[in-house]
Amino acid sequence: MEKRDFAFDKVNYILLAVGMAVVVLGFLLMSGSGSTDTAYDPDIFSARRIKVAPLVCLAGFVSMIYAVVRRPKE
């Protein structure tokens, strides 16, 4: 059989899936209840929402970029 030359190999797809899962985790960390006109929720300014979650999303996006530019082993 012929060997096909694909741009990605199995490891690239695994790294993409892990990066996507990390991004989704970051967006889940950002979610939560918000303030309304009648009730103020101070949790919208928690460190989890404004520091940790964006860094988790950034790490996920960086890992996805690495997965795209990574060259498969010959």
PDB file of N, CA, C and O in Angstrom:
ATOM      1  N   MET A   1       0.823  -1.191   0.000  1.00  0.00           N
ATOM      2  CA  MET A   1       0.000   0.000   0.000  1.00  0.00           C
ATOM      3  C   MET A   1       0.864   1.250   0.000  1.00  0.00           C
ATOM      4  O   MET A   1       1.969   1.256   0.521  1.00  0.00           O
ATOM      5  N   GLU A   2       0.306   2.297  -0.550  1.00  0.00           N
ATOM      6  CA  GLU A   2       1.000   3.570  -0.572  1.00  0.00           C
ATOM      7  C   GLU A   2       0.925   4.237   0.793  1.00  0.00           C
ATOM      8  O   GLU A   2      -0.071   4.130   1.491  1.00  0.00           O
ATOM      9  N   LYS A   3       1.994   4.930   1.118  1.00  0.00           N
ATOM     10  CA  LYS A   3       1.972   5.716   2.349  1.00  0.00           C
ATOM     11  C   LYS A   3       1.542   7.131   1.996  1.00  0.00           C
ATOM     12  O   LYS A   3       2.128   7.771   1.136  1.00  0.00           O
ATOM     13  N   ARG A   4       0.504   7.582   2.636  1.00  0.00           N
ATOM     14  CA  ARG A   4       0.005   8.937   2.376  1.00  0.00           C
ATOM     15  C   ARG A   4       0.716   9.929   3.278  1.00  0.00           C
ATOM     16  O   ARG A   4       0.990   9.650   4.435  1.00  0.00           O
ATOM     17  N   ASP A   5       0.997  11.076   2.741  1.00  0.00           N
ATOM     18  CA  ASP A   5       1.648  12.137   3.513  1.00  0.00           C
ATOM     19  C   ASP A   5       0.595  13.142   3.946  1.00  0.00           C
ATOM     20  O   ASP A   5       0.147  13.972   3.152  1.00  0.00           O
ATOM     21  N   PHE A   6       0.221  13.053   5.199  1.00  0.00           N
ATOM     22  CA  PHE A   6      -0.738  13.996   5.761  1.00  0.00           C
ATOM     23  C   PHE A   6       0.015  15.103   6.482  1.00  0.00           C
ATOM     24  O   PHE A   6       1.146  14.920   6.930  1.00  0.00           O
ATOM     25  N   ALA A   7      -0.620  16.247   6.598  1.00  0.00           N
ATOM     26  CA  ALA A   7       0.009  17.369   7.296  1.00  0.00           C
ATOM     27  C   ALA A   7       0.098  17.107   8.799  1.00  0.00           C
ATOM     28  O   ALA A   7       1.046  17.533   9.448  1.00  0.00           O
ATOM     29  N   PHE A   8      -0.896  16.409   9.347  1.00  0.00           N
ATOM     30  CA  PHE A   8      -0.923  16.113  10.775  1.00  0.00           C
ATOM     31  C   PHE A   8      -0.810  14.618  10.984  1.00  0.00           C
ATOM     32  O   PHE A   8      -1.230  13.821  10.160  1.00  0.00           O
ATOM     33  N   ASP A   9      -0.261  14.265  12.135  1.00  0.00           N
ATOM     34  CA  ASP A   9      -0.288  12.862  12.542  1.00  0.00           C
ATOM     35  C   ASP A   9      -1.153  12.734  13.794  1.00  0.00           C
ATOM     36  O   ASP A   9      -1.818  13.684  14.210  1.00  0.00           O
ATOM     37  N   LYS A  10      -1.152  11.564  14.371  1.00  0.00           N
ATOM     38  CA  LYS A  10      -2.024  11.291  15.526  1.00  0.00           C
ATOM     39  C   LYS A  10      -1.707  12.213  16.702  1.00  0.00           C
ATOM     40  O   LYS A  10      -2.613  12.695  17.385  1.00  0.00           O
ATOM     41  N   VAL A  11      -0.438  12.477  16.931  1.00  0.00           N
ATOM     42  CA  VAL A  11      -0.030  13.318  18.066  1.00  0.00           C
ATOM     43  C   VAL A  11      -0.543  14.744  17.890  1.00  0.00           C
ATOM     44  O   VAL A  11      -0.989  15.371  18.860  1.00  0.00           O
ATOM     45  N   ASN A  12      -0.519  15.259  16.660  1.00  0.00           N
ATOM     46  CA  ASN A  12      -1.039  16.602  16.413  1.00  0.00           C
ATOM     47  C   ASN A  12      -2.517  16.690  16.786  1.00  0.00           C
ATOM     48  O   ASN A  12      -2.953  17.662  17.400  1.00  0.00           O
ATOM     49  N   TYR A  13      -3.280  15.692  16.389  1.00  0.00           N
ATOM     50  CA  TYR A  13      -4.707  15.710  16.708  1.00  0.00           C
ATOM     51  C   TYR A  13      -4.953  15.587  18.208  1.00  0.00           C
ATOM     52  O   TYR A  13      -5.852  16.235  18.753  1.00  0.00           O
ATOM     53  N   ILE A  14      -4.148  14.807  18.883  1.00  0.00           N
ATOM     54  CA  ILE A  14      -4.292  14.683  20.344  1.00  0.00           C
ATOM     55  C   ILE A  14      -3.970  16.015  21.011  1.00  0.00           C
ATOM     56  O   ILE A  14      -4.691  16.470  21.915  1.00  0.00           O
ATOM     57  N   LEU A  15      -2.896  16.672  20.558  1.00  0.00           N
ATOM     58  CA  LEU A  15      -2.538  17.975  21.128  1.00  0.00           C
ATOM     59  C   LEU A  15      -3.614  19.025  20.847  1.00  0.00           C
ATOM     60  O   LEU A  15      -3.903  19.867  21.711  1.00  0.00           O
ATOM     61  N   LEU A  16      -4.207  18.980  19.664  1.00  0.00           N
ATOM     62  CA  LEU A  16      -5.306  19.902  19.362  1.00  0.00           C
ATOM     63  C   LEU A  16      -6.499  19.663  20.279  1.00  0.00           C
ATOM     64  O   LEU A  16      -7.120  20.611  20.773  1.00  0.00           O
ATOM     65  N   ALA A  17      -6.836  18.399  20.512  1.00  0.00           N
ATOM     66  CA  ALA A  17      -7.970  18.079  21.381  1.00  0.00           C
ATOM     67  C   ALA A  17      -7.702  18.520  22.815  1.00  0.00           C
ATOM     68  O   ALA A  17      -8.592  19.067  23.483  1.00  0.00           O
ATOM     69  N   VAL A  18      -6.486  18.309  23.292  1.00  0.00           N
ATOM     70  CA  VAL A  18      -6.142  18.726  24.656  1.00  0.00           C
ATOM     71  C   VAL A  18      -6.191  20.251  24.759  1.00  0.00           C
ATOM     72  O   VAL A  18      -6.713  20.801  25.739  1.00  0.00           O
ATOM     73  N   GLY A  19      -5.668  20.945  23.760  1.00  0.00           N
ATOM     74  CA  GLY A  19      -5.719  22.410  23.767  1.00  0.00           C
ATOM     75  C   GLY A  19      -7.138  22.930  23.762  1.00  0.00           C
ATOM     76  O   GLY A  19      -7.462  23.882  24.473  1.00  0.00           O
ATOM     77  N   MET A  20      -8.001  22.303  22.975  1.00  0.00           N
ATOM     78  CA  MET A  20      -9.410  22.718  22.938  1.00  0.00           C
ATOM     79  C   MET A  20     -10.077  22.473  24.286  1.00  0.00           C
ATOM     80  O   MET A  20     -10.856  23.307  24.756  1.00  0.00           O
ATOM     81  N   ALA A  21      -9.759  21.353  24.923  1.00  0.00           N
ATOM     82  CA  ALA A  21     -10.331  21.067  26.243  1.00  0.00           C
ATOM     83  C   ALA A  21      -9.868  22.089  27.275  1.00  0.00           C
ATOM     84  O   ALA A  21     -10.648  22.514  28.136  1.00  0.00           O
ATOM     85  N   VAL A  22      -8.615  22.521  27.189  1.00  0.00           N
ATOM     86  CA  VAL A  22      -8.102  23.530  28.126  1.00  0.00           C
ATOM     87  C   VAL A  22      -8.801  24.869  27.896  1.00  0.00           C
ATOM     88  O   VAL A  22      -9.141  25.576  28.853  1.00  0.00           O
ATOM     89  N   VAL A  23      -9.042  25.229  26.641  1.00  0.00           N
ATOM     90  CA  VAL A  23      -9.759  26.478  26.343  1.00  0.00           C
ATOM     91  C   VAL A  23     -11.183  26.415  26.891  1.00  0.00           C
ATOM     92  O   VAL A  23     -11.669  27.378  27.508  1.00  0.00           O
ATOM     93  N   VAL A  24     -11.847  25.305  26.693  1.00  0.00           N
ATOM     94  CA  VAL A  24     -13.212  25.142  27.218  1.00  0.00           C
ATOM     95  C   VAL A  24     -13.203  25.227  28.742  1.00  0.00           C
ATOM     96  O   VAL A  24     -14.079  25.865  29.341  1.00  0.00           O
ATOM     97  N   LEU A  25     -12.209  24.614  29.374  1.00  0.00           N
ATOM     98  CA  LEU A  25     -12.085  24.705  30.835  1.00  0.00           C
ATOM     99  C   LEU A  25     -11.913  26.156  31.274  1.00  0.00           C
ATOM    100  O   LEU A  25     -12.523  26.601  32.254  1.00  0.00           O
ATOM    101  N   GLY A  26     -11.115  26.924  30.544  1.00  0.00           N
ATOM    102  CA  GLY A  26     -10.929  28.338  30.876  1.00  0.00           C
ATOM    103  C   GLY A  26     -12.222  29.126  30.770  1.00  0.00           C
ATOM    104  O   GLY A  26     -12.528  29.953  31.627  1.00  0.00           O
ATOM    105  N   PHE A  27     -13.014  28.855  29.718  1.00  0.00           N
ATOM    106  CA  PHE A  27     -14.294  29.557  29.586  1.00  0.00           C
ATOM    107  C   PHE A  27     -15.279  29.119  30.672  1.00  0.00           C
ATOM    108  O   PHE A  27     -16.078  29.930  31.150  1.00  0.00           O
ATOM    109  N   LEU A  28     -15.212  27.870  31.081  1.00  0.00           N
ATOM    110  CA  LEU A  28     -16.074  27.425  32.183  1.00  0.00           C
ATOM    111  C   LEU A  28     -15.680  28.096  33.493  1.00  0.00           C
ATOM    112  O   LEU A  28     -16.541  28.409  34.319  1.00  0.00           O
ATOM    113  N   LEU A  29     -14.377  28.312  33.684  1.00  0.00           N
ATOM    114  CA  LEU A  29     -13.928  29.018  34.889  1.00  0.00           C
ATOM    115  C   LEU A  29     -14.394  30.470  34.892  1.00  0.00           C
ATOM    116  O   LEU A  29     -14.620  31.053  35.951  1.00  0.00           O
ATOM    117  N   MET A  30     -14.552  31.072  33.724  1.00  0.00           N
ATOM    118  CA  MET A  30     -15.022  32.455  33.636  1.00  0.00           C
ATOM    119  C   MET A  30     -16.517  32.581  33.860  1.00  0.00           C
ATOM    120  O   MET A  30     -16.996  33.657  34.195  1.00  0.00           O
ATOM    121  N   SER A  31     -17.249  31.521  33.643  1.00  0.00           N
ATOM    122  CA  SER A  31     -18.706  31.614  33.711  1.00  0.00           C
ATOM    123  C   SER A  31     -19.186  31.683  35.158  1.00  0.00           C
ATOM    124  O   SER A  31     -18.456  31.370  36.094  1.00  0.00           O
ATOM    125  N   GLY A  32     -20.413  32.066  35.307  1.00  0.00           N
ATOM    126  CA  GLY A  32     -21.033  32.172  36.622  1.00  0.00           C
ATOM    127  C   GLY A  32     -22.125  33.210  36.598  1.00  0.00           C
ATOM    128  O   GLY A  32     -22.420  33.818  35.567  1.00  0.00           O
ATOM    129  N   SER A  33     -22.710  33.395  37.735  1.00  0.00           N
ATOM    130  CA  SER A  33     -23.805  34.365  37.804  1.00  0.00           C
ATOM    131  C   SER A  33     -23.243  35.784  37.756  1.00  0.00           C
ATOM    132  O   SER A  33     -22.145  36.061  38.212  1.00  0.00           O
ATOM    133  N   GLY A  34     -24.003  36.671  37.193  1.00  0.00           N
ATOM    134  CA  GLY A  34     -23.596  38.065  37.087  1.00  0.00           C
ATOM    135  C   GLY A  34     -24.437  38.946  37.977  1.00  0.00           C
ATOM    136  O   GLY A  34     -25.370  38.505  38.644  1.00  0.00           O
ATOM    137  N   SER A  35     -24.098  40.197  37.995  1.00  0.00           N
ATOM    138  CA  SER A  35     -24.874  41.171  38.755  1.00  0.00           C
ATOM    139  C   SER A  35     -26.091  41.598  37.945  1.00  0.00           C
ATOM    140  O   SER A  35     -26.067  41.621  36.718  1.00  0.00           O
ATOM    141  N   THR A  36     -27.134  41.944  38.650  1.00  0.00           N
ATOM    142  CA  THR A  36     -28.330  42.488  38.009  1.00  0.00           C
ATOM    143  C   THR A  36     -28.554  43.902  38.514  1.00  0.00           C
ATOM    144  O   THR A  36     -27.805  44.407  39.357  1.00  0.00           O
ATOM    145  N   ASP A  37     -29.612  44.525  38.054  1.00  0.00           N
ATOM    146  CA  ASP A  37     -29.916  45.881  38.519  1.00  0.00           C
ATOM    147  C   ASP A  37     -30.318  45.904  39.987  1.00  0.00           C
ATOM    148  O   ASP A  37     -30.130  46.902  40.678  1.00  0.00           O
ATOM    149  N   THR A  38     -30.883  44.799  40.473  1.00  0.00           N
ATOM    150  CA  THR A  38     -31.358  44.756  41.858  1.00  0.00           C
ATOM    151  C   THR A  38     -30.377  44.110  42.814  1.00  0.00           C
ATOM    152  O   THR A  38     -30.429  44.359  44.017  1.00  0.00           O
ATOM    153  N   ALA A  39     -29.483  43.266  42.322  1.00  0.00           N
ATOM    154  CA  ALA A  39     -28.564  42.546  43.213  1.00  0.00           C
ATOM    155  C   ALA A  39     -27.142  42.634  42.673  1.00  0.00           C
ATOM    156  O   ALA A  39     -26.888  42.356  41.504  1.00  0.00           O
ATOM    157  N   TYR A  40     -26.219  42.995  43.551  1.00  0.00           N
ATOM    158  CA  TYR A  40     -24.809  43.074  43.193  1.00  0.00           C
ATOM    159  C   TYR A  40     -24.113  41.789  43.606  1.00  0.00           C
ATOM    160  O   TYR A  40     -24.260  41.318  44.730  1.00  0.00           O
ATOM    161  N   ASP A  41     -23.362  41.199  42.708  1.00  0.00           N
ATOM    162  CA  ASP A  41     -22.624  39.975  42.995  1.00  0.00           C
ATOM    163  C   ASP A  41     -21.130  40.280  42.927  1.00  0.00           C
ATOM    164  O   ASP A  41     -20.577  40.464  41.846  1.00  0.00           O
ATOM    165  N   PRO A  42     -20.437  40.348  44.071  1.00  0.00           N
ATOM    166  CA  PRO A  42     -19.006  40.677  44.043  1.00  0.00           C
ATOM    167  C   PRO A  42     -18.146  39.570  43.453  1.00  0.00           C
ATOM    168  O   PRO A  42     -16.963  39.782  43.181  1.00  0.00           O
ATOM    169  N   ASP A  43     -18.724  38.395  43.205  1.00  0.00           N
ATOM    170  CA  ASP A  43     -17.959  37.286  42.641  1.00  0.00           C
ATOM    171  C   ASP A  43     -17.524  37.550  41.202  1.00  0.00           C
ATOM    172  O   ASP A  43     -16.634  36.869  40.693  1.00  0.00           O
ATOM    173  N   ILE A  44     -18.121  38.541  40.551  1.00  0.00           N
ATOM    174  CA  ILE A  44     -17.704  38.827  39.177  1.00  0.00           C
ATOM    175  C   ILE A  44     -16.288  39.380  39.124  1.00  0.00           C
ATOM    176  O   ILE A  44     -15.655  39.346  38.080  1.00  0.00           O
ATOM    177  N   PHE A  45     -15.749  39.856  40.235  1.00  0.00           N
ATOM    178  CA  PHE A  45     -14.386  40.368  40.296  1.00  0.00           C
ATOM    179  C   PHE A  45     -13.444  39.424  41.026  1.00  0.00           C
ATOM    180  O   PHE A  45     -12.395  39.841  41.508  1.00  0.00           O
ATOM    181  N   SER A  46     -13.790  38.132  41.107  1.00  0.00           N
ATOM    182  CA  SER A  46     -12.926  37.177  41.804  1.00  0.00           C
ATOM    183  C   SER A  46     -11.670  36.906  40.968  1.00  0.00           C
ATOM    184  O   SER A  46     -11.652  37.075  39.748  1.00  0.00           O
ATOM    185  N   ALA A  47     -10.616  36.457  41.639  1.00  0.00           N
ATOM    186  CA  ALA A  47      -9.355  36.164  40.965  1.00  0.00           C
ATOM    187  C   ALA A  47      -9.520  35.022  39.973  1.00  0.00           C
ATOM    188  O   ALA A  47      -8.837  34.986  38.940  1.00  0.00           O
ATOM    189  N   ARG A  48     -10.414  34.122  40.241  1.00  0.00           N
ATOM    190  CA  ARG A  48     -10.654  33.000  39.329  1.00  0.00           C
ATOM    191  C   ARG A  48     -11.156  33.507  37.986  1.00  0.00           C
ATOM    192  O   ARG A  48     -10.745  33.023  36.936  1.00  0.00           O
ATOM    193  N   ARG A  49     -12.025  34.509  38.007  1.00  0.00           N
ATOM    194  CA  ARG A  49     -12.628  35.000  36.770  1.00  0.00           C
ATOM    195  C   ARG A  49     -11.763  35.982  36.003  1.00  0.00           C
ATOM    196  O   ARG A  49     -11.811  36.028  34.784  1.00  0.00           O
ATOM    197  N   ILE A  50     -10.966  36.782  36.686  1.00  0.00           N
ATOM    198  CA  ILE A  50     -10.237  37.824  35.967  1.00  0.00           C
ATOM    199  C   ILE A  50      -8.744  37.547  35.834  1.00  0.00           C
ATOM    200  O   ILE A  50      -8.057  38.261  35.094  1.00  0.00           O
ATOM    201  N   LYS A  51      -8.217  36.525  36.517  1.00  0.00           N
ATOM    202  CA  LYS A  51      -6.792  36.209  36.401  1.00  0.00           C
ATOM    203  C   LYS A  51      -6.553  34.781  35.955  1.00  0.00           C
ATOM    204  O   LYS A  51      -5.829  34.536  34.991  1.00  0.00           O
ATOM    205  N   VAL A  52      -7.137  33.827  36.642  1.00  0.00           N
ATOM    206  CA  VAL A  52      -6.849  32.414  36.377  1.00  0.00           C
ATOM    207  C   VAL A  52      -7.458  31.961  35.053  1.00  0.00           C
ATOM    208  O   VAL A  52      -6.780  31.355  34.218  1.00  0.00           O
ATOM    209  N   ALA A  53      -8.727  32.235  34.835  1.00  0.00           N
ATOM    210  CA  ALA A  53      -9.422  31.753  33.642  1.00  0.00           C
ATOM    211  C   ALA A  53      -8.812  32.296  32.346  1.00  0.00           C
ATOM    212  O   ALA A  53      -8.608  31.516  31.405  1.00  0.00           O
ATOM    213  N   PRO A  54      -8.492  33.583  32.243  1.00  0.00           N
ATOM    214  CA  PRO A  54      -7.842  34.035  31.003  1.00  0.00           C
ATOM    215  C   PRO A  54      -6.474  33.405  30.766  1.00  0.00           C
ATOM    216  O   PRO A  54      -6.106  33.119  29.634  1.00  0.00           O
ATOM    217  N   LEU A  55      -5.722  33.159  31.833  1.00  0.00           N
ATOM    218  CA  LEU A  55      -4.428  32.497  31.671  1.00  0.00           C
ATOM    219  C   LEU A  55      -4.595  31.047  31.212  1.00  0.00           C
ATOM    220  O   LEU A  55      -3.804  30.546  30.408  1.00  0.00           O
ATOM    221  N   VAL A  56      -5.625  30.370  31.712  1.00  0.00           N
ATOM    222  CA  VAL A  56      -5.903  28.997  31.280  1.00  0.00           C
ATOM    223  C   VAL A  56      -6.290  29.003  29.802  1.00  0.00           C
ATOM    224  O   VAL A  56      -5.821  28.160  29.016  1.00  0.00           O
ATOM    225  N   CYS A  57      -7.121  29.941  29.391  1.00  0.00           N
ATOM    226  CA  CYS A  57      -7.497  30.054  27.975  1.00  0.00           C
ATOM    227  C   CYS A  57      -6.276  30.349  27.111  1.00  0.00           C
ATOM    228  O   CYS A  57      -6.109  29.757  26.040  1.00  0.00           O
ATOM    229  N   LEU A  58      -5.416  31.252  27.557  1.00  0.00           N
ATOM    230  CA  LEU A  58      -4.210  31.576  26.810  1.00  0.00           C
ATOM    231  C   LEU A  58      -3.320  30.345  26.655  1.00  0.00           C
ATOM    232  O   LEU A  58      -2.781  30.093  25.565  1.00  0.00           O
ATOM    233  N   ALA A  59      -3.163  29.575  27.721  1.00  0.00           N
ATOM    234  CA  ALA A  59      -2.363  28.355  27.641  1.00  0.00           C
ATOM    235  C   ALA A  59      -2.967  27.369  26.648  1.00  0.00           C
ATOM    236  O   ALA A  59      -2.244  26.708  25.889  1.00  0.00           O
ATOM    237  N   GLY A  60      -4.281  27.278  26.623  1.00  0.00           N
ATOM    238  CA  GLY A  60      -4.940  26.395  25.666  1.00  0.00           C
ATOM    239  C   GLY A  60      -4.719  26.846  24.237  1.00  0.00           C
ATOM    240  O   GLY A  60      -4.441  26.029  23.350  1.00  0.00           O
ATOM    241  N   PHE A  61      -4.834  28.149  23.977  1.00  0.00           N
ATOM    242  CA  PHE A  61      -4.618  28.661  22.620  1.00  0.00           C
ATOM    243  C   PHE A  61      -3.165  28.475  22.190  1.00  0.00           C
ATOM    244  O   PHE A  61      -2.887  28.130  21.037  1.00  0.00           O
ATOM    245  N   VAL A  62      -2.217  28.692  23.103  1.00  0.00           N
ATOM    246  CA  VAL A  62      -0.806  28.494  22.769  1.00  0.00           C
ATOM    247  C   VAL A  62      -0.531  27.027  22.458  1.00  0.00           C
ATOM    248  O   VAL A  62       0.191  26.709  21.501  1.00  0.00           O
ATOM    249  N   SER A  63      -1.116  26.123  23.229  1.00  0.00           N
ATOM    250  CA  SER A  63      -0.904  24.705  22.957  1.00  0.00           C
ATOM    251  C   SER A  63      -1.547  24.289  21.635  1.00  0.00           C
ATOM    252  O   SER A  63      -1.002  23.430  20.922  1.00  0.00           O
ATOM    253  N   MET A  64      -2.654  24.909  21.264  1.00  0.00           N
ATOM    254  CA  MET A  64      -3.261  24.612  19.968  1.00  0.00           C
ATOM    255  C   MET A  64      -2.387  25.133  18.828  1.00  0.00           C
ATOM    256  O   MET A  64      -2.235  24.468  17.790  1.00  0.00           O
ATOM    257  N   ILE A  65      -1.779  26.292  19.001  1.00  0.00           N
ATOM    258  CA  ILE A  65      -0.867  26.814  17.979  1.00  0.00           C
ATOM    259  C   ILE A  65       0.336  25.888  17.838  1.00  0.00           C
ATOM    260  O   ILE A  65       0.772  25.580  16.720  1.00  0.00           O
ATOM    261  N   TYR A  66       0.867  25.413  18.962  1.00  0.00           N
ATOM    262  CA  TYR A  66       1.976  24.471  18.904  1.00  0.00           C
ATOM    263  C   TYR A  66       1.571  23.192  18.176  1.00  0.00           C
ATOM    264  O   TYR A  66       2.355  22.651  17.386  1.00  0.00           O
ATOM    265  N   ALA A  67       0.369  22.717  18.419  1.00  0.00           N
ATOM    266  CA  ALA A  67      -0.093  21.492  17.763  1.00  0.00           C
ATOM    267  C   ALA A  67      -0.192  21.677  16.255  1.00  0.00           C
ATOM    268  O   ALA A  67       0.050  20.734  15.495  1.00  0.00           O
ATOM    269  N   VAL A  68      -0.516  22.882  15.809  1.00  0.00           N
ATOM    270  CA  VAL A  68      -0.631  23.125  14.372  1.00  0.00           C
ATOM    271  C   VAL A  68       0.747  23.244  13.722  1.00  0.00           C
ATOM    272  O   VAL A  68       0.975  22.723  12.629  1.00  0.00           O
ATOM    273  N   VAL A  69       1.688  23.889  14.366  1.00  0.00           N
ATOM    274  CA  VAL A  69       2.999  24.109  13.757  1.00  0.00           C
ATOM    275  C   VAL A  69       3.966  22.944  13.971  1.00  0.00           C
ATOM    276  O   VAL A  69       5.022  22.906  13.339  1.00  0.00           O
ATOM    277  N   ARG A  70       3.626  22.003  14.840  1.00  0.00           N
ATOM    278  CA  ARG A  70       4.491  20.852  15.106  1.00  0.00           C
ATOM    279  C   ARG A  70       4.586  19.979  13.867  1.00  0.00           C
ATOM    280  O   ARG A  70       3.595  19.643  13.252  1.00  0.00           O
ATOM    281  N   ARG A  71       5.796  19.593  13.532  1.00  0.00           N
ATOM    282  CA  ARG A  71       6.005  18.723  12.388  1.00  0.00           C
ATOM    283  C   ARG A  71       5.919  17.260  12.824  1.00  0.00           C
ATOM    284  O   ARG A  71       6.525  16.881  13.837  1.00  0.00           O
ATOM    285  N   PRO A  72       5.228  16.438  12.070  1.00  0.00           N
ATOM    286  CA  PRO A  72       5.174  15.011  12.400  1.00  0.00           C
ATOM    287  C   PRO A  72       6.549  14.356  12.211  1.00  0.00           C
ATOM    288  O   PRO A  72       7.333  14.792  11.375  1.00  0.00           O
ATOM    289  N   LYS A  73       6.795  13.334  12.982  1.00  0.00           N
ATOM    290  CA  LYS A  73       8.047  12.587  12.858  1.00  0.00           C
ATOM    291  C   LYS A  73       8.035  11.820  11.534  1.00  0.00           C
ATOM    292  O   LYS A  73       7.012  11.308  11.114  1.00  0.00           O
ATOM    293  N   GLU A  74       9.162  11.742  10.931  1.00  0.00           N
ATOM    294  CA  GLU A  74       9.266  11.029   9.643  1.00  0.00           C
ATOM    295  C   GLU A  74       9.316   9.539   9.851  1.00  0.00           C
ATOM    296  O   GLU A  74       9.824   8.957  10.669  1.00  0.00           O
TER     297      GLU A  74
END
